[in-house]
Amino acid sequence: MEFYSEAINRLVEELEGLPGIGSKTAQRLAFHVLNMPKERVEQLADSLTTAKEKICLCKTCFTLTDKEYCPICTSQNRNKKLIMAVENTRDLVAYEKTGKYEGVYHVLHGAISPMLGIGPGDIRLKELMERLQGDVEELIIATNSSLEGETTAMYISKLVKPTGIPVSRIASGVPVGGDLEYIDEVTLLRALEGRTLL
Ligand code: ZN
């Protein structure tokens, strides 16, 4: 891309480094930004840096939030005895959008993958086990139905069994290898309601 100036090249390269952004899209976005009023560009830049500076992990459920504890964990209306383990915050948001889940979450930040060298120590499993020492009536495992998600579900269920806490797995209305965030709310609800005890 020698036909662009240095500054444009840099912008295109930065955008290209984002997931799902190919070279053409990066160029389109770059020129879009260049055509935006200066204030809008400053707002965009500020929202990026502020988000990065302010966002941290909730001390209870490890979802991304801007406070010590997230709004779900601090809500009086949520059932703290019902915990749903999900792979990431996007999956949590997918379940929140159904508006029907009244429990709380535990964000694992990944799934066990022997192929990628991601072991149980690399996800927030120790923290989940610590939470389960409290008053918990059910743990719902809502990891994706990918190989990694299933491996993680099996691993967790074996780990939790001795505690006597009921462990359930969301029903397989969710297509194999499907990312939870792309699945519609009705399917998600059906998967949640049709969960089975492991
Ligand atoms: Zn939380």
JSON list of C-alpha atoms and ligand atoms in Angstrom, two decimals:
[
{"chain": "A", "resi": 1, "resn": "MET", "atom": "CA", "xyz": [0.00, 0.00, 0.00]},
{"chain": "A", "resi": 2, "resn": "GLU", "atom": "CA", "xyz": [2.81, 2.41, -0.87]},
{"chain": "A", "resi": 3, "resn": "PHE", "atom": "CA", "xyz": [0.30, 4.66, -2.63]},
{"chain": "A", "resi": 4, "resn": "TYR", "atom": "CA", "xyz": [-1.08, 5.85, 0.70]},
{"chain": "A", "resi": 5, "resn": "SER", "atom": "CA", "xyz": [0.67, 8.24, 3.03]},
{"chain": "A", "resi": 6, "resn": "GLU", "atom": "CA", "xyz": [2.41, 6.94, 6.12]},
{"chain": "A", "resi": 7, "resn": "ALA", "atom": "CA", "xyz": [-0.41, 8.05, 8.44]},
{"chain": "A", "resi": 8, "resn": "ILE", "atom": "CA", "xyz": [-3.11, 6.35, 6.37]},
{"chain": "A", "resi": 9, "resn": "ASN", "atom": "CA", "xyz": [-1.04, 3.18, 6.12]},
{"chain": "A", "resi": 10, "resn": "ARG", "atom": "CA", "xyz": [-0.72, 3.08, 9.87]},
{"chain": "A", "resi": 11, "resn": "LEU", "atom": "CA", "xyz": [-4.48, 3.52, 10.38]},
{"chain": "A", "resi": 12, "resn": "VAL", "atom": "CA", "xyz": [-5.26, 0.78, 7.84]},
{"chain": "A", "resi": 13, "resn": "GLU", "atom": "CA", "xyz": [-2.75, -1.56, 9.48]},
{"chain": "A", "resi": 14, "resn": "GLU", "atom": "CA", "xyz": [-4.19, -0.97, 12.95]},
{"chain": "A", "resi": 15, "resn": "LEU", "atom": "CA", "xyz": [-7.72, -1.68, 11.70]},
{"chain": "A", "resi": 16, "resn": "GLU", "atom": "CA", "xyz": [-6.56, -4.75, 9.79]},
{"chain": "A", "resi": 17, "resn": "GLY", "atom": "CA", "xyz": [-5.22, -6.16, 13.04]},
{"chain": "A", "resi": 18, "resn": "LEU", "atom": "CA", "xyz": [-8.78, -6.40, 14.42]},
{"chain": "A", "resi": 19, "resn": "PRO", "atom": "CA", "xyz": [-10.66, -9.71, 14.16]},
{"chain": "A", "resi": 20, "resn": "GLY", "atom": "CA", "xyz": [-12.91, -10.09, 11.15]},
{"chain": "A", "resi": 21, "resn": "ILE", "atom": "CA", "xyz": [-11.45, -7.05, 9.38]},
{"chain": "A", "resi": 22, "resn": "GLY", "atom": "CA", "xyz": [-9.84, -7.82, 6.04]},
{"chain": "A", "resi": 23, "resn": "SER", "atom": "CA", "xyz": [-7.70, -5.51, 3.99]},
{"chain": "A", "resi": 24, "resn": "LYS", "atom": "CA", "xyz": [-10.60, -4.05, 1.97]},
{"chain": "A", "resi": 25, "resn": "THR", "atom": "CA", "xyz": [-12.76, -3.41, 5.04]},
{"chain": "A", "resi": 26, "resn": "ALA", "atom": "CA", "xyz": [-9.79, -1.83, 6.82]},
{"chain": "A", "resi": 27, "resn": "GLN", "atom": "CA", "xyz": [-9.32, 0.60, 3.95]},
{"chain": "A", "resi": 28, "resn": "ARG", "atom": "CA", "xyz": [-13.04, 1.39, 3.82]},
{"chain": "A", "resi": 29, "resn": "LEU", "atom": "CA", "xyz": [-13.10, 2.06, 7.57]},
{"chain": "A", "resi": 30, "resn": "ALA", "atom": "CA", "xyz": [-9.94, 4.16, 7.40]},
{"chain": "A", "resi": 31, "resn": "PHE", "atom": "CA", "xyz": [-11.44, 6.45, 4.77]},
{"chain": "A", "resi": 32, "resn": "HIS", "atom": "CA", "xyz": [-14.69, 6.57, 6.70]},
{"chain": "A", "resi": 33, "resn": "VAL", "atom": "CA", "xyz": [-12.78, 7.78, 9.76]},
{"chain": "A", "resi": 34, "resn": "LEU", "atom": "CA", "xyz": [-10.93, 10.36, 7.68]},
{"chain": "A", "resi": 35, "resn": "ASN", "atom": "CA", "xyz": [-14.25, 11.74, 6.46]},
{"chain": "A", "resi": 36, "resn": "MET", "atom": "CA", "xyz": [-15.72, 11.97, 9.95]},
{"chain": "A", "resi": 37, "resn": "PRO", "atom": "CA", "xyz": [-15.82, 15.36, 11.74]},
{"chain": "A", "resi": 38, "resn": "LYS", "atom": "CA", "xyz": [-12.81, 15.84, 14.02]},
{"chain": "A", "resi": 39, "resn": "GLU", "atom": "CA", "xyz": [-14.95, 15.72, 17.20]},
{"chain": "A", "resi": 40, "resn": "ARG", "atom": "CA", "xyz": [-16.42, 12.34, 16.24]},
{"chain": "A", "resi": 41, "resn": "VAL", "atom": "CA", "xyz": [-12.94, 10.93, 15.67]},
{"chain": "A", "resi": 42, "resn": "GLU", "atom": "CA", "xyz": [-11.84, 12.26, 19.05]},
{"chain": "A", "resi": 43, "resn": "GLN", "atom": "CA", "xyz": [-14.90, 10.67, 20.70]},
{"chain": "A", "resi": 44, "resn": "LEU", "atom": "CA", "xyz": [-14.09, 7.37, 19.04]},
{"chain": "A", "resi": 45, "resn": "ALA", "atom": "CA", "xyz": [-10.45, 7.48, 20.12]},
{"chain": "A", "resi": 46, "resn": "ASP", "atom": "CA", "xyz": [-11.48, 8.47, 23.64]},
{"chain": "A", "resi": 47, "resn": "SER", "atom": "CA", "xyz": [-14.04, 5.65, 23.89]},
{"chain": "A", "resi": 48, "resn": "LEU", "atom": "CA", "xyz": [-11.33, 3.16, 22.96]},
{"chain": "A", "resi": 49, "resn": "THR", "atom": "CA", "xyz": [-8.78, 4.32, 25.50]},
{"chain": "A", "resi": 50, "resn": "THR", "atom": "CA", "xyz": [-11.36, 4.92, 28.26]},
{"chain": "A", "resi": 51, "resn": "ALA", "atom": "CA", "xyz": [-12.82, 1.44, 27.80]},
{"chain": "A", "resi": 52, "resn": "LYS", "atom": "CA", "xyz": [-9.37, -0.09, 27.99]},
{"chain": "A", "resi": 53, "resn": "GLU", "atom": "CA", "xyz": [-8.45, 1.91, 31.08]},
{"chain": "A", "resi": 54, "resn": "LYS", "atom": "CA", "xyz": [-11.70, 1.46, 32.99]},
{"chain": "A", "resi": 55, "resn": "ILE", "atom": "CA", "xyz": [-12.75, -2.08, 32.16]},
{"chain": "A", "resi": 56, "resn": "CYS", "atom": "CA", "xyz": [-11.75, -4.74, 34.65]},
{"chain": "A", "resi": 57, "resn": "LEU", "atom": "CA", "xyz": [-13.03, -8.14, 35.72]},
{"chain": "A", "resi": 58, "resn": "CYS", "atom": "CA", "xyz": [-15.83, -8.47, 38.25]},
{"chain": "A", "resi": 59, "resn": "LYS", "atom": "CA", "xyz": [-14.34, -9.87, 41.45]},
{"chain": "A", "resi": 60, "resn": "THR", "atom": "CA", "xyz": [-17.10, -12.43, 41.77]},
{"chain": "A", "resi": 61, "resn": "CYS", "atom": "CA", "xyz": [-18.03, -13.66, 38.29]},
{"chain": "A", "resi": 62, "resn": "PHE", "atom": "CA", "xyz": [-15.07, -12.34, 36.23]},
{"chain": "A", "resi": 63, "resn": "THR", "atom": "CA", "xyz": [-17.19, -10.74, 33.55]},
{"chain": "A", "resi": 64, "resn": "LEU", "atom": "CA", "xyz": [-15.91, -7.51, 32.01]},
{"chain": "A", "resi": 65, "resn": "THR", "atom": "CA", "xyz": [-17.19, -4.52, 33.94]},
{"chain": "A", "resi": 66, "resn": "ASP", "atom": "CA", "xyz": [-16.15, -1.03, 35.02]},
{"chain": "A", "resi": 67, "resn": "LYS", "atom": "CA", "xyz": [-16.72, -1.53, 38.75]},
{"chain": "A", "resi": 68, "resn": "GLU", "atom": "CA", "xyz": [-15.34, -3.87, 41.38]},
{"chain": "A", "resi": 69, "resn": "TYR", "atom": "CA", "xyz": [-18.48, -5.98, 41.13]},
{"chain": "A", "resi": 70, "resn": "CYS", "atom": "CA", "xyz": [-20.71, -6.16, 38.04]},
{"chain": "A", "resi": 71, "resn": "PRO", "atom": "CA", "xyz": [-24.40, -5.11, 37.99]},
{"chain": "A", "resi": 72, "resn": "ILE", "atom": "CA", "xyz": [-25.56, -8.74, 37.86]},
{"chain": "A", "resi": 73, "resn": "CYS", "atom": "CA", "xyz": [-23.59, -9.78, 40.95]},
{"chain": "A", "resi": 74, "resn": "THR", "atom": "CA", "xyz": [-24.77, -6.72, 42.89]},
{"chain": "A", "resi": 75, "resn": "SER", "atom": "CA", "xyz": [-28.42, -7.03, 41.86]},
{"chain": "A", "resi": 76, "resn": "GLN", "atom": "CA", "xyz": [-30.90, -7.95, 44.59]},
{"chain": "A", "resi": 77, "resn": "ASN", "atom": "CA", "xyz": [-33.13, -9.64, 42.03]},
{"chain": "A", "resi": 78, "resn": "ARG", "atom": "CA", "xyz": [-30.73, -12.36, 40.98]},
{"chain": "A", "resi": 79, "resn": "ASN", "atom": "CA", "xyz": [-30.60, -15.83, 42.48]},
{"chain": "A", "resi": 80, "resn": "LYS", "atom": "CA", "xyz": [-27.01, -16.16, 43.73]},
{"chain": "A", "resi": 81, "resn": "LYS", "atom": "CA", "xyz": [-27.50, -19.89, 44.36]},
{"chain": "A", "resi": 82, "resn": "LEU", "atom": "CA", "xyz": [-27.83, -20.58, 40.65]},
{"chain": "A", "resi": 83, "resn": "ILE", "atom": "CA", "xyz": [-24.56, -20.17, 38.76]},
{"chain": "A", "resi": 84, "resn": "MET", "atom": "CA", "xyz": [-24.13, -20.51, 35.00]},
{"chain": "A", "resi": 85, "resn": "ALA", "atom": "CA", "xyz": [-20.60, -21.08, 33.73]},
{"chain": "A", "resi": 86, "resn": "VAL", "atom": "CA", "xyz": [-19.97, -19.51, 30.31]},
{"chain": "A", "resi": 87, "resn": "GLU", "atom": "CA", "xyz": [-16.83, -19.21, 28.20]},
{"chain": "A", "resi": 88, "resn": "ASN", "atom": "CA", "xyz": [-16.81, -15.43, 27.83]},
{"chain": "A", "resi": 89, "resn": "THR", "atom": "CA", "xyz": [-18.68, -12.18, 28.44]},
{"chain": "A", "resi": 90, "resn": "ARG", "atom": "CA", "xyz": [-20.26, -12.30, 24.95]},
{"chain": "A", "resi": 91, "resn": "ASP", "atom": "CA", "xyz": [-21.98, -15.56, 25.90]},
{"chain": "A", "resi": 92, "resn": "LEU", "atom": "CA", "xyz": [-23.18, -13.99, 29.15]},
{"chain": "A", "resi": 93, "resn": "VAL", "atom": "CA", "xyz": [-24.67, -11.13, 27.14]},
{"chain": "A", "resi": 94, "resn": "ALA", "atom": "CA", "xyz": [-26.41, -13.62, 24.84]},
{"chain": "A", "resi": 95, "resn": "TYR", "atom": "CA", "xyz": [-28.16, -15.20, 27.86]},
{"chain": "A", "resi": 96, "resn": "GLU", "atom": "CA", "xyz": [-28.94, -11.81, 29.37]},
{"chain": "A", "resi": 97, "resn": "LYS", "atom": "CA", "xyz": [-30.69, -10.84, 26.14]},
{"chain": "A", "resi": 98, "resn": "THR", "atom": "CA", "xyz": [-33.19, -13.66, 26.65]},
{"chain": "A", "resi": 99, "resn": "GLY", "atom": "CA", "xyz": [-34.28, -11.77, 29.78]},
{"chain": "A", "resi": 100, "resn": "LYS", "atom": "CA", "xyz": [-35.37, -15.05, 31.36]},
{"chain": "A", "resi": 101, "resn": "TYR", "atom": "CA", "xyz": [-32.35, -16.19, 33.31]},
{"chain": "A", "resi": 102, "resn": "GLU", "atom": "CA", "xyz": [-32.50, -15.16, 36.97]},
{"chain": "A", "resi": 103, "resn": "GLY", "atom": "CA", "xyz": [-29.30, -16.69, 38.28]},
{"chain": "A", "resi": 104, "resn": "VAL", "atom": "CA", "xyz": [-25.77, -15.35, 38.18]},
{"chain": "A", "resi": 105, "resn": "TYR", "atom": "CA", "xyz": [-22.80, -16.26, 36.00]},
{"chain": "A", "resi": 106, "resn": "HIS", "atom": "CA", "xyz": [-19.22, -17.39, 36.13]},
{"chain": "A", "resi": 107, "resn": "VAL", "atom": "CA", "xyz": [-17.10, -16.34, 33.16]},
{"chain": "A", "resi": 108, "resn": "LEU", "atom": "CA", "xyz": [-14.35, -18.89, 32.52]},
{"chain": "A", "resi": 109, "resn": "HIS", "atom": "CA", "xyz": [-12.47, -16.83, 29.93]},
{"chain": "A", "resi": 110, "resn": "GLY", "atom": "CA", "xyz": [-11.89, -19.67, 27.54]},
{"chain": "A", "resi": 111, "resn": "ALA", "atom": "CA", "xyz": [-12.27, -23.41, 27.31]},
{"chain": "A", "resi": 112, "resn": "ILE", "atom": "CA", "xyz": [-9.92, -26.32, 27.87]},
{"chain": "A", "resi": 113, "resn": "SER", "atom": "CA", "xyz": [-8.14, -27.23, 24.65]},
{"chain": "A", "resi": 114, "resn": "PRO", "atom": "CA", "xyz": [-5.36, -29.83, 24.76]},
{"chain": "A", "resi": 115, "resn": "MET", "atom": "CA", "xyz": [-4.69, -29.05, 21.07]},
{"chain": "A", "resi": 116, "resn": "LEU", "atom": "CA", "xyz": [-4.00, -25.39, 21.80]},
{"chain": "A", "resi": 117, "resn": "GLY", "atom": "CA", "xyz": [-2.26, -26.18, 25.05]},
{"chain": "A", "resi": 118, "resn": "ILE", "atom": "CA", "xyz": [-4.99, -24.54, 27.15]},
{"chain": "A", "resi": 119, "resn": "GLY", "atom": "CA", "xyz": [-5.32, -26.48, 30.39]},
{"chain": "A", "resi": 120, "resn": "PRO", "atom": "CA", "xyz": [-7.68, -26.20, 33.37]},
{"chain": "A", "resi": 121, "resn": "GLY", "atom": "CA", "xyz": [-5.21, -23.81, 35.02]},
{"chain": "A", "resi": 122, "resn": "ASP", "atom": "CA", "xyz": [-5.56, -21.35, 32.13]},
{"chain": "A", "resi": 123, "resn": "ILE", "atom": "CA", "xyz": [-9.26, -20.63, 32.65]},
{"chain": "A", "resi": 124, "resn": "ARG", "atom": "CA", "xyz": [-11.07, -19.30, 35.74]},
{"chain": "A", "resi": 125, "resn": "LEU", "atom": "CA", "xyz": [-11.80, -22.73, 37.13]},
{"chain": "A", "resi": 126, "resn": "LYS", "atom": "CA", "xyz": [-10.10, -22.40, 40.49]},
{"chain": "A", "resi": 127, "resn": "GLU", "atom": "CA", "xyz": [-12.23, -19.32, 41.12]},
{"chain": "A", "resi": 128, "resn": "LEU", "atom": "CA", "xyz": [-15.37, -21.25, 40.19]},
{"chain": "A", "resi": 129, "resn": "MET", "atom": "CA", "xyz": [-14.52, -24.01, 42.64]},
{"chain": "A", "resi": 130, "resn": "GLU", "atom": "CA", "xyz": [-14.01, -21.38, 45.35]},
{"chain": "A", "resi": 131, "resn": "ARG", "atom": "CA", "xyz": [-17.46, -19.95, 44.64]},
{"chain": "A", "resi": 132, "resn": "LEU", "atom": "CA", "xyz": [-18.98, -23.41, 44.87]},
{"chain": "A", "resi": 133, "resn": "GLN", "atom": "CA", "xyz": [-17.86, -23.62, 48.48]},
{"chain": "A", "resi": 134, "resn": "GLY", "atom": "CA", "xyz": [-20.63, -21.15, 49.24]},
{"chain": "A", "resi": 135, "resn": "ASP", "atom": "CA", "xyz": [-24.37, -21.75, 49.20]},
{"chain": "A", "resi": 136, "resn": "VAL", "atom": "CA", "xyz": [-25.00, -23.01, 45.64]},
{"chain": "A", "resi": 137, "resn": "GLU", "atom": "CA", "xyz": [-28.01, -25.04, 44.54]},
{"chain": "A", "resi": 138, "resn": "GLU", "atom": "CA", "xyz": [-27.09, -25.68, 40.93]},
{"chain": "A", "resi": 139, "resn": "LEU", "atom": "CA", "xyz": [-24.26, -25.13, 38.50]},
{"chain": "A", "resi": 140, "resn": "ILE", "atom": "CA", "xyz": [-25.31, -24.86, 34.86]},
{"chain": "A", "resi": 141, "resn": "ILE", "atom": "CA", "xyz": [-22.53, -25.45, 32.36]},
{"chain": "A", "resi": 142, "resn": "ALA", "atom": "CA", "xyz": [-23.22, -23.38, 29.27]},
{"chain": "A", "resi": 143, "resn": "THR", "atom": "CA", "xyz": [-19.93, -23.72, 27.44]},
{"chain": "A", "resi": 144, "resn": "ASN", "atom": "CA", "xyz": [-20.16, -23.95, 23.64]},
{"chain": "A", "resi": 145, "resn": "SER", "atom": "CA", "xyz": [-20.91, -27.29, 22.02]},
{"chain": "A", "resi": 146, "resn": "SER", "atom": "CA", "xyz": [-17.50, -27.31, 20.34]},
{"chain": "A", "resi": 147, "resn": "LEU", "atom": "CA", "xyz": [-14.95, -29.99, 21.21]},
{"chain": "A", "resi": 148, "resn": "GLU", "atom": "CA", "xyz": [-13.31, -27.57, 23.65]},
{"chain": "A", "resi": 149, "resn": "GLY", "atom": "CA", "xyz": [-16.65, -26.61, 25.19]},
{"chain": "A", "resi": 150, "resn": "GLU", "atom": "CA", "xyz": [-17.63, -30.24, 25.70]},
{"chain": "A", "resi": 151, "resn": "THR", "atom": "CA", "xyz": [-14.21, -31.12, 27.12]},
{"chain": "A", "resi": 152, "resn": "THR", "atom": "CA", "xyz": [-14.53, -28.24, 29.56]},
{"chain": "A", "resi": 153, "resn": "ALA", "atom": "CA", "xyz": [-18.07, -29.27, 30.56]},
{"chain": "A", "resi": 154, "resn": "MET", "atom": "CA", "xyz": [-16.97, -32.83, 31.26]},
{"chain": "A", "resi": 155, "resn": "TYR", "atom": "CA", "xyz": [-13.95, -31.69, 33.21]},
{"chain": "A", "resi": 156, "resn": "ILE", "atom": "CA", "xyz": [-15.98, -29.31, 35.38]},
{"chain": "A", "resi": 157, "resn": "SER", "atom": "CA", "xyz": [-18.70, -31.86, 36.04]},
{"chain": "A", "resi": 158, "resn": "LYS", "atom": "CA", "xyz": [-16.13, -34.43, 37.25]},
{"chain": "A", "resi": 159, "resn": "LEU", "atom": "CA", "xyz": [-14.50, -31.81, 39.44]},
{"chain": "A", "resi": 160, "resn": "VAL", "atom": "CA", "xyz": [-17.78, -30.66, 41.00]},
{"chain": "A", "resi": 161, "resn": "LYS", "atom": "CA", "xyz": [-19.37, -34.12, 41.48]},
{"chain": "A", "resi": 162, "resn": "PRO", "atom": "CA", "xyz": [-17.69, -34.79, 44.86]},
{"chain": "A", "resi": 163, "resn": "THR", "atom": "CA", "xyz": [-19.12, -31.53, 46.27]},
{"chain": "A", "resi": 164, "resn": "GLY", "atom": "CA", "xyz": [-22.66, -32.87, 45.84]},
{"chain": "A", "resi": 165, "resn": "ILE", "atom": "CA", "xyz": [-23.79, -29.69, 44.05]},
{"chain": "A", "resi": 166, "resn": "PRO", "atom": "CA", "xyz": [-26.10, -30.59, 41.13]},
{"chain": "A", "resi": 167, "resn": "VAL", "atom": "CA", "xyz": [-24.39, -29.90, 37.79]},
{"chain": "A", "resi": 168, "resn": "SER", "atom": "CA", "xyz": [-26.42, -29.50, 34.61]},
{"chain": "A", "resi": 169, "resn": "ARG", "atom": "CA", "xyz": [-25.52, -29.03, 30.95]},
{"chain": "A", "resi": 170, "resn": "ILE", "atom": "CA", "xyz": [-27.55, -26.90, 28.55]},
{"chain": "A", "resi": 171, "resn": "ALA", "atom": "CA", "xyz": [-29.47, -28.96, 25.99]},
{"chain": "A", "resi": 172, "resn": "SER", "atom": "CA", "xyz": [-28.00, -29.49, 22.58]},
{"chain": "A", "resi": 173, "resn": "GLY", "atom": "CA", "xyz": [-30.43, -27.28, 20.70]},
{"chain": "A", "resi": 174, "resn": "VAL", "atom": "CA", "xyz": [-27.27, -25.38, 20.08]},
{"chain": "A", "resi": 175, "resn": "PRO", "atom": "CA", "xyz": [-25.58, -26.60, 16.90]},
{"chain": "A", "resi": 176, "resn": "VAL", "atom": "CA", "xyz": [-22.25, -28.39, 17.26]},
{"chain": "A", "resi": 177, "resn": "GLY", "atom": "CA", "xyz": [-19.36, -25.98, 16.99]},
{"chain": "A", "resi": 178, "resn": "GLY", "atom": "CA", "xyz": [-21.83, -23.11, 17.19]},
{"chain": "A", "resi": 179, "resn": "ASP", "atom": "CA", "xyz": [-20.80, -19.97, 18.95]},
{"chain": "A", "resi": 180, "resn": "LEU", "atom": "CA", "xyz": [-23.41, -19.14, 21.59]},
{"chain": "A", "resi": 181, "resn": "GLU", "atom": "CA", "xyz": [-23.43, -15.47, 20.72]},
{"chain": "A", "resi": 182, "resn": "TYR", "atom": "CA", "xyz": [-24.75, -16.08, 17.21]},
{"chain": "A", "resi": 183, "resn": "ILE", "atom": "CA", "xyz": [-27.63, -18.26, 18.29]},
{"chain": "A", "resi": 184, "resn": "ASP", "atom": "CA", "xyz": [-31.07, -16.71, 18.57]},
{"chain": "A", "resi": 185, "resn": "GLU", "atom": "CA", "xyz": [-32.67, -16.12, 21.94]},
{"chain": "A", "resi": 186, "resn": "VAL", "atom": "CA", "xyz": [-35.42, -18.72, 21.50]},
{"chain": "A", "resi": 187, "resn": "THR", "atom": "CA", "xyz": [-32.89, -21.48, 20.85]},
{"chain": "A", "resi": 188, "resn": "LEU", "atom": "CA", "xyz": [-30.83, -20.32, 23.82]},
{"chain": "A", "resi": 189, "resn": "LEU", "atom": "CA", "xyz": [-33.86, -20.38, 26.10]},
{"chain": "A", "resi": 190, "resn": "ARG", "atom": "CA", "xyz": [-34.83, -23.83, 24.88]},
{"chain": "A", "resi": 191, "resn": "ALA", "atom": "CA", "xyz": [-31.29, -25.04, 25.54]},
{"chain": "A", "resi": 192, "resn": "LEU", "atom": "CA", "xyz": [-31.42, -23.57, 29.04]},
{"chain": "A", "resi": 193, "resn": "GLU", "atom": "CA", "xyz": [-34.87, -24.93, 29.89]},
{"chain": "A", "resi": 194, "resn": "GLY", "atom": "CA", "xyz": [-34.02, -28.35, 28.48]},
{"chain": "A", "resi": 195, "resn": "ARG", "atom": "CA", "xyz": [-30.81, -28.67, 30.48]},
{"chain": "A", "resi": 196, "resn": "THR", "atom": "CA", "xyz": [-30.06, -32.06, 31.95]},
{"chain": "A", "resi": 197, "resn": "LEU", "atom": "CA", "xyz": [-28.34, -33.05, 35.13]},
{"chain": "A", "resi": 198, "resn": "LEU", "atom": "CA", "xyz": [-24.92, -34.58, 34.59]},
{"chain": "B", "resi": 1, "resn": "ZN", "atom": "ZN", "xyz": [-20.12, -10.26, 38.47]}
]
